[in-house]
mmCIF file of C-alpha atoms in Angstrom:
data_model
loop_
_atom_site.group_PDB
_atom_site.id
_atom_site.type_symbol
_atom_site.label_atom_id
_atom_site.label_comp_id
_atom_site.label_asym_id
_atom_site.label_seq_id
_atom_site.Cartn_x
_atom_site.Cartn_y
_atom_site.Cartn_z
ATOM 1 C CA UNK A 1 0.000 0.000 0.000
ATOM 2 C CA UNK A 2 1.153 3.550 -0.698
ATOM 3 C CA UNK A 3 1.608 6.345 1.832
ATOM 4 C CA UNK A 4 -1.328 8.746 1.536
ATOM 5 C CA UNK A 5 -2.575 11.958 3.174
ATOM 6 C CA UNK A 6 -5.311 11.162 5.668
ATOM 7 C CA UNK A 7 -8.147 12.801 3.620
ATOM 8 C CA UNK A 8 -7.176 10.639 0.638
ATOM 9 C CA UNK A 9 -7.077 7.445 2.692
ATOM 10 C CA UNK A 10 -10.482 8.427 4.124
ATOM 11 C CA UNK A 11 -11.820 8.847 0.571
ATOM 12 C CA UNK A 12 -10.647 5.342 -0.306
ATOM 13 C CA UNK A 13 -12.395 3.985 2.787
ATOM 14 C CA UNK A 14 -15.672 5.766 1.940
ATOM 15 C CA UNK A 15 -15.535 4.265 -1.560
ATOM 16 C CA UNK A 16 -14.960 0.813 -0.078
ATOM 17 C CA UNK A 17 -11.492 0.315 -1.553
ATOM 18 C CA UNK A 18 -9.094 -2.005 0.257
ATOM 19 C CA UNK A 19 -6.417 -2.525 -2.404
ATOM 20 C CA UNK A 20 -7.168 -6.204 -2.936
ATOM 21 C CA UNK A 21 -7.703 -6.030 -6.726
ATOM 22 C CA UNK A 22 -5.410 -5.313 -9.684
ATOM 23 C CA UNK A 23 -7.846 -4.238 -12.398
ATOM 24 C CA UNK A 24 -11.393 -3.202 -13.125
ATOM 25 C CA UNK A 25 -13.481 -4.312 -16.082
ATOM 26 C CA UNK A 26 -16.645 -2.442 -16.990
ATOM 27 C CA UNK A 27 -19.215 -1.962 -19.747
ATOM 28 C CA UNK A 28 -20.890 1.295 -20.707
ATOM 29 C CA UNK A 29 -23.614 2.573 -22.988
ATOM 30 C CA UNK A 30 -24.416 6.146 -23.915
ATOM 31 C CA UNK A 31 -23.867 8.900 -26.472
ATOM 32 C CA UNK A 32 -20.781 10.778 -27.619
ATOM 33 C CA UNK A 33 -19.867 13.634 -29.934
ATOM 34 C CA UNK A 34 -16.616 14.668 -31.622
ATOM 35 C CA UNK A 35 -17.081 18.238 -30.369
ATOM 36 C CA UNK A 36 -19.275 21.299 -30.229
ATOM 37 C CA UNK A 37 -21.719 21.335 -33.147
ATOM 38 C CA UNK A 38 -20.853 17.755 -34.179
ATOM 39 C CA UNK A 39 -23.548 15.028 -34.302
ATOM 40 C CA UNK A 40 -24.183 12.737 -31.354
ATOM 41 C CA UNK A 41 -23.812 8.963 -31.787
ATOM 42 C CA UNK A 42 -24.904 6.090 -29.597
ATOM 43 C CA UNK A 43 -22.142 3.797 -28.350
ATOM 44 C CA UNK A 44 -21.538 0.664 -26.327
ATOM 45 C CA UNK A 45 -18.112 0.178 -24.796
ATOM 46 C CA UNK A 46 -15.906 -2.086 -22.731
ATOM 47 C CA UNK A 47 -12.997 -0.856 -20.641
ATOM 48 C CA UNK A 48 -10.206 -2.332 -18.553
ATOM 49 C CA UNK A 49 -8.544 -0.038 -16.005
ATOM 50 C CA UNK A 50 -5.319 -1.094 -14.300
ATOM 51 C CA UNK A 51 -5.151 -0.350 -10.582
ATOM 52 C CA UNK A 52 -1.368 -0.654 -10.155
ATOM 53 C CA UNK A 53 -0.091 1.383 -13.135
ATOM 54 C CA UNK A 54 -1.399 4.240 -15.294
ATOM 55 C CA UNK A 55 -2.959 2.054 -17.943
ATOM 56 C CA UNK A 56 -6.404 1.547 -19.530
ATOM 57 C CA UNK A 57 -7.966 0.126 -22.684
ATOM 58 C CA UNK A 58 -11.365 1.458 -23.892
ATOM 59 C CA UNK A 59 -13.149 0.123 -26.981
ATOM 60 C CA UNK A 60 -16.483 1.499 -28.169
ATOM 61 C CA UNK A 61 -18.768 0.403 -31.006
ATOM 62 C CA UNK A 62 -20.585 3.232 -32.801
ATOM 63 C CA UNK A 63 -22.284 4.040 -36.089
ATOM 64 C CA UNK A 64 -24.725 2.073 -38.260
ATOM 65 C CA UNK A 65 -24.772 -1.592 -37.246
ATOM 66 C CA UNK A 66 -21.960 -0.716 -34.787
ATOM 67 C CA UNK A 67 -19.544 -1.019 -37.702
ATOM 68 C CA UNK A 68 -17.106 1.560 -36.308
ATOM 69 C CA UNK A 69 -14.801 0.976 -33.352
ATOM 70 C CA UNK A 70 -13.116 3.683 -31.290
ATOM 71 C CA UNK A 71 -9.975 2.513 -29.483
ATOM 72 C CA UNK A 72 -8.423 4.583 -26.692
ATOM 73 C CA UNK A 73 -5.445 2.961 -24.989
ATOM 74 C CA UNK A 74 -2.739 4.045 -22.571
ATOM 75 C CA UNK A 75 0.167 1.972 -21.270
ATOM 76 C CA UNK A 76 3.812 2.530 -20.398
ATOM 77 C CA UNK A 77 4.902 2.017 -24.009
ATOM 78 C CA UNK A 78 1.804 2.820 -26.074
ATOM 79 C CA UNK A 79 -0.776 5.584 -26.453
ATOM 80 C CA UNK A 80 -3.632 5.249 -28.941
ATOM 81 C CA UNK A 81 -6.757 7.063 -30.038
ATOM 82 C CA UNK A 82 -8.059 5.705 -33.316
ATOM 83 C CA UNK A 83 -11.127 4.830 -35.359
ATOM 84 C CA UNK A 84 -11.473 1.464 -37.109
ATOM 85 C CA UNK A 85 -13.973 -0.064 -39.511
ATOM 86 C CA UNK A 86 -15.220 -3.480 -38.388
ATOM 87 C CA UNK A 87 -12.617 -3.325 -35.631
ATOM 88 C CA UNK A 88 -9.749 -3.886 -38.071
ATOM 89 C CA UNK A 89 -9.409 -1.329 -40.883
ATOM 90 C CA UNK A 90 -7.915 1.998 -39.675
ATOM 91 C CA UNK A 91 -9.977 5.060 -40.619
ATOM 92 C CA UNK A 92 -7.906 7.682 -38.803
ATOM 93 C CA UNK A 93 -4.272 8.699 -38.762
ATOM 94 C CA UNK A 94 -2.255 8.674 -35.536
ATOM 95 C CA UNK A 95 -2.516 12.057 -33.764
ATOM 96 C CA UNK A 96 0.419 14.291 -34.771
ATOM 97 C CA UNK A 97 1.520 15.097 -31.215
ATOM 98 C CA UNK A 98 1.991 11.912 -29.211
ATOM 99 C CA UNK A 99 3.095 13.820 -26.097
ATOM 100 C CA UNK A 100 -0.180 15.758 -26.086
ATOM 101 C CA UNK A 101 -2.130 12.548 -26.643
ATOM 102 C CA UNK A 102 -0.365 10.886 -23.702
ATOM 103 C CA UNK A 103 -1.145 13.856 -21.483
ATOM 104 C CA UNK A 104 -4.818 13.707 -22.445
ATOM 105 C CA UNK A 105 -5.066 9.966 -21.845
ATOM 106 C CA UNK A 106 -3.227 10.256 -18.526
ATOM 107 C CA UNK A 107 -5.655 12.923 -17.299
ATOM 108 C CA UNK A 108 -8.501 10.638 -18.323
ATOM 109 C CA UNK A 109 -7.027 7.805 -16.240
ATOM 110 C CA UNK A 110 -6.768 10.091 -13.212
ATOM 111 C CA UNK A 111 -10.395 11.216 -13.561
ATOM 112 C CA UNK A 112 -11.628 7.648 -13.962
ATOM 113 C CA UNK A 113 -10.306 6.711 -10.523
ATOM 114 C CA UNK A 114 -13.957 7.296 -9.607
ATOM 115 C CA UNK A 115 -14.600 3.977 -11.403
ATOM 116 C CA UNK A 116 -11.424 2.353 -10.084
ATOM 117 C CA UNK A 117 -11.108 3.401 -6.422
ATOM 118 C CA UNK A 118 -8.588 0.700 -5.476
ATOM 119 C CA UNK A 119 -6.050 2.613 -7.588
ATOM 120 C CA UNK A 120 -5.924 5.092 -4.700
ATOM 121 C CA UNK A 121 -4.280 2.383 -2.593
ATOM 122 C CA UNK A 122 -2.519 0.299 -5.268
ATOM 123 C CA UNK A 123 -1.003 2.734 -7.784
ATOM 124 C CA UNK A 124 2.268 3.899 -6.250
ATOM 125 C CA UNK A 125 3.110 6.122 -9.244
ATOM 126 C CA UNK A 126 0.379 8.618 -8.340
ATOM 127 C CA UNK A 127 0.955 11.643 -6.118
ATOM 128 C CA UNK A 128 -1.833 12.845 -3.835
ATOM 129 C CA UNK A 129 -2.320 16.128 -1.972
ATOM 130 C CA UNK A 130 -5.168 18.204 -0.629
ATOM 131 C CA UNK A 131 -6.095 21.722 -1.719
ATOM 132 C CA UNK A 132 -8.720 23.070 0.653
ATOM 133 C CA UNK A 133 -11.820 20.944 0.128
ATOM 134 C CA UNK A 134 -10.374 19.486 -3.089
ATOM 135 C CA UNK A 135 -8.151 16.440 -3.536
ATOM 136 C CA UNK A 136 -5.446 16.651 -6.184
ATOM 137 C CA UNK A 137 -3.986 13.583 -7.904
ATOM 138 C CA UNK A 138 -1.125 13.771 -10.377
ATOM 139 C CA UNK A 139 1.090 11.573 -12.524
ATOM 140 C CA UNK A 140 4.601 12.415 -13.761
ATOM 141 C CA UNK A 141 4.598 14.406 -17.027
ATOM 142 C CA UNK A 142 7.420 15.560 -19.278
ATOM 143 C CA UNK A 143 8.148 18.955 -17.736
ATOM 144 C CA UNK A 144 5.768 18.915 -14.754
ATOM 145 C CA UNK A 145 3.167 16.549 -13.264
ATOM 146 C CA UNK A 146 -0.178 16.168 -15.038
ATOM 147 C CA UNK A 147 -2.891 16.865 -12.499
ATOM 148 C CA UNK A 148 -6.621 16.363 -11.923
ATOM 149 C CA UNK A 149 -8.572 17.910 -9.049
ATOM 150 C CA UNK A 150 -11.358 15.888 -7.437
ATOM 151 C CA UNK A 151 -14.391 17.557 -5.881
ATOM 152 C CA UNK A 152 -16.432 15.526 -3.404
ATOM 153 C CA UNK A 153 -20.204 15.368 -2.935
ATOM 154 C CA UNK A 154 -22.195 15.535 0.300
ATOM 155 C CA UNK A 155 -21.431 11.856 0.971
ATOM 156 C CA UNK A 156 -17.700 12.423 0.553
ATOM 157 C CA UNK A 157 -17.570 10.603 -2.797
ATOM 158 C CA UNK A 158 -16.156 11.901 -6.080
ATOM 159 C CA UNK A 159 -18.606 14.261 -7.797
ATOM 160 C CA UNK A 160 -16.391 16.073 -10.291
ATOM 161 C CA UNK A 161 -12.914 15.747 -11.808
ATOM 162 C CA UNK A 162 -11.364 18.788 -13.493
ATOM 163 C CA UNK A 163 -8.175 19.617 -15.375
ATOM 164 C CA UNK A 164 -7.008 23.117 -16.264
ATOM 165 C CA UNK A 165 -5.634 22.096 -19.653
ATOM 166 C CA UNK A 166 -6.417 18.800 -21.356
ATOM 167 C CA UNK A 167 -5.353 18.560 -25.023
ATOM 168 C CA UNK A 168 -8.396 18.770 -27.323
ATOM 169 C CA UNK A 169 -8.121 17.886 -31.021
ATOM 170 C CA UNK A 170 -9.395 20.809 -33.108
ATOM 171 C CA UNK A 171 -8.810 21.238 -36.850
ATOM 172 C CA UNK A 172 -6.052 18.648 -36.896
ATOM 173 C CA UNK A 173 -4.052 19.892 -33.915
ATOM 174 C CA UNK A 174 -4.207 19.746 -30.123
ATOM 175 C CA UNK A 175 -5.348 22.801 -28.162
ATOM 176 C CA UNK A 176 -5.349 22.681 -24.362
ATOM 177 C CA UNK A 177 -8.732 23.520 -22.840
ATOM 178 C CA UNK A 178 -10.255 23.228 -19.371
ATOM 179 C CA UNK A 179 -12.065 19.922 -19.048
ATOM 180 C CA UNK A 180 -14.339 18.197 -16.553
ATOM 181 C CA UNK A 181 -15.989 14.877 -15.806
ATOM 182 C CA UNK A 182 -19.055 14.564 -13.546
ATOM 183 C CA UNK A 183 -20.133 11.415 -11.685
ATOM 184 C CA UNK A 184 -23.339 10.452 -9.872
ATOM 185 C CA UNK A 185 -25.788 7.583 -9.194
ATOM 186 C CA UNK A 186 -23.487 5.702 -6.823
ATOM 187 C CA UNK A 187 -24.223 2.009 -6.356
ATOM 188 C CA UNK A 188 -22.496 -0.673 -4.297
ATOM 189 C CA UNK A 189 -20.620 -3.387 -6.190
ATOM 190 C CA UNK A 190 -18.193 -5.835 -4.544
ATOM 191 C CA UNK A 191 -18.243 -3.615 -1.454
ATOM 192 C CA UNK A 192 -17.139 -0.615 -3.590
ATOM 193 C CA UNK A 193 -19.223 2.497 -4.204
ATOM 194 C CA UNK A 194 -19.161 3.189 -7.941
ATOM 195 C CA UNK A 195 -20.872 6.041 -9.850
ATOM 196 C CA UNK A 196 -23.035 4.436 -12.529
ATOM 197 C CA UNK A 197 -23.642 7.619 -14.497
ATOM 198 C CA UNK A 198 -21.256 10.239 -15.824
ATOM 199 C CA UNK A 199 -20.632 12.916 -18.395
ATOM 200 C CA UNK A 200 -17.619 14.703 -19.865
ATOM 201 C CA UNK A 201 -17.353 18.282 -21.143
ATOM 202 C CA UNK A 202 -14.813 20.751 -22.484
ATOM 203 C CA UNK A 203 -15.070 24.230 -20.968
ATOM 204 C CA UNK A 204 -15.240 26.697 -23.861
ATOM 205 C CA UNK A 205 -15.539 30.420 -23.117
ATOM 206 C CA UNK A 206 -16.391 29.477 -19.538
ATOM 207 C CA UNK A 207 -19.339 27.276 -20.556
ATOM 208 C CA UNK A 208 -19.352 23.435 -20.370
ATOM 209 C CA UNK A 209 -19.721 21.842 -23.813
ATOM 210 C CA UNK A 210 -20.740 18.223 -23.196
ATOM 211 C CA UNK A 211 -19.222 15.594 -25.518
ATOM 212 C CA UNK A 212 -19.887 12.309 -23.684
ATOM 213 C CA UNK A 213 -22.583 10.894 -21.435
ATOM 214 C CA UNK A 214 -22.840 7.306 -20.335
ATOM 215 C CA UNK A 215 -24.158 4.698 -17.941
ATOM 216 C CA UNK A 216 -22.237 1.788 -16.449
ATOM 217 C CA UNK A 217 -24.059 -1.432 -17.328
ATOM 218 C CA UNK A 218 -21.553 -3.871 -15.778
ATOM 219 C CA UNK A 219 -18.698 -3.400 -13.300
ATOM 220 C CA UNK A 220 -16.265 -5.979 -11.927
ATOM 221 C CA UNK A 221 -12.995 -5.763 -9.981
ATOM 222 C CA UNK A 222 -10.627 -8.701 -10.434
ATOM 223 C CA UNK A 223 -7.045 -9.911 -10.249
#
């Protein structure tokens, strides 16, 4: 187990985490958009989140007859965000700035600790600190740590995750924008309290622009 500030260890306890698992597997359904003014598409997705390292694999089926697959992946030696036809044929080029892509995927991992609370206790690469009523979690970046701030609800569970600058792909290049994820509808699974609904938005001109909303349909901790 890692050494943690007391408010962070208390958060883990409220979420039911005890550090006994190595990964989380979940399924989602919902709607997503490529950005402001772009059409919304229904999706179904599966995701594996590692609890000991900064690593996840998310695969969503979208489009007519679910013929398109979105793959988002982060590991120590690989970062992906791509679109495939029938799960095989690439339809998108690799993003031009791999460092920006890795930063974006790392911030996503940090926010999704709401769905993987045992990472609080198991992932020794993360750094935790408190900032008033907020909890800040960060992972090493290239020039400075990449950081997400967690806001808690009335029950002391994660309600919102925010980042000051997450890379957003616009017109073929990454632009850093404020970003947030919101979580609610907590339910107990394997003694953990997991938010079964969530949404993601970019903050543009001070106004949230939602690009993803989903519901957890299955959740399992294992390993």
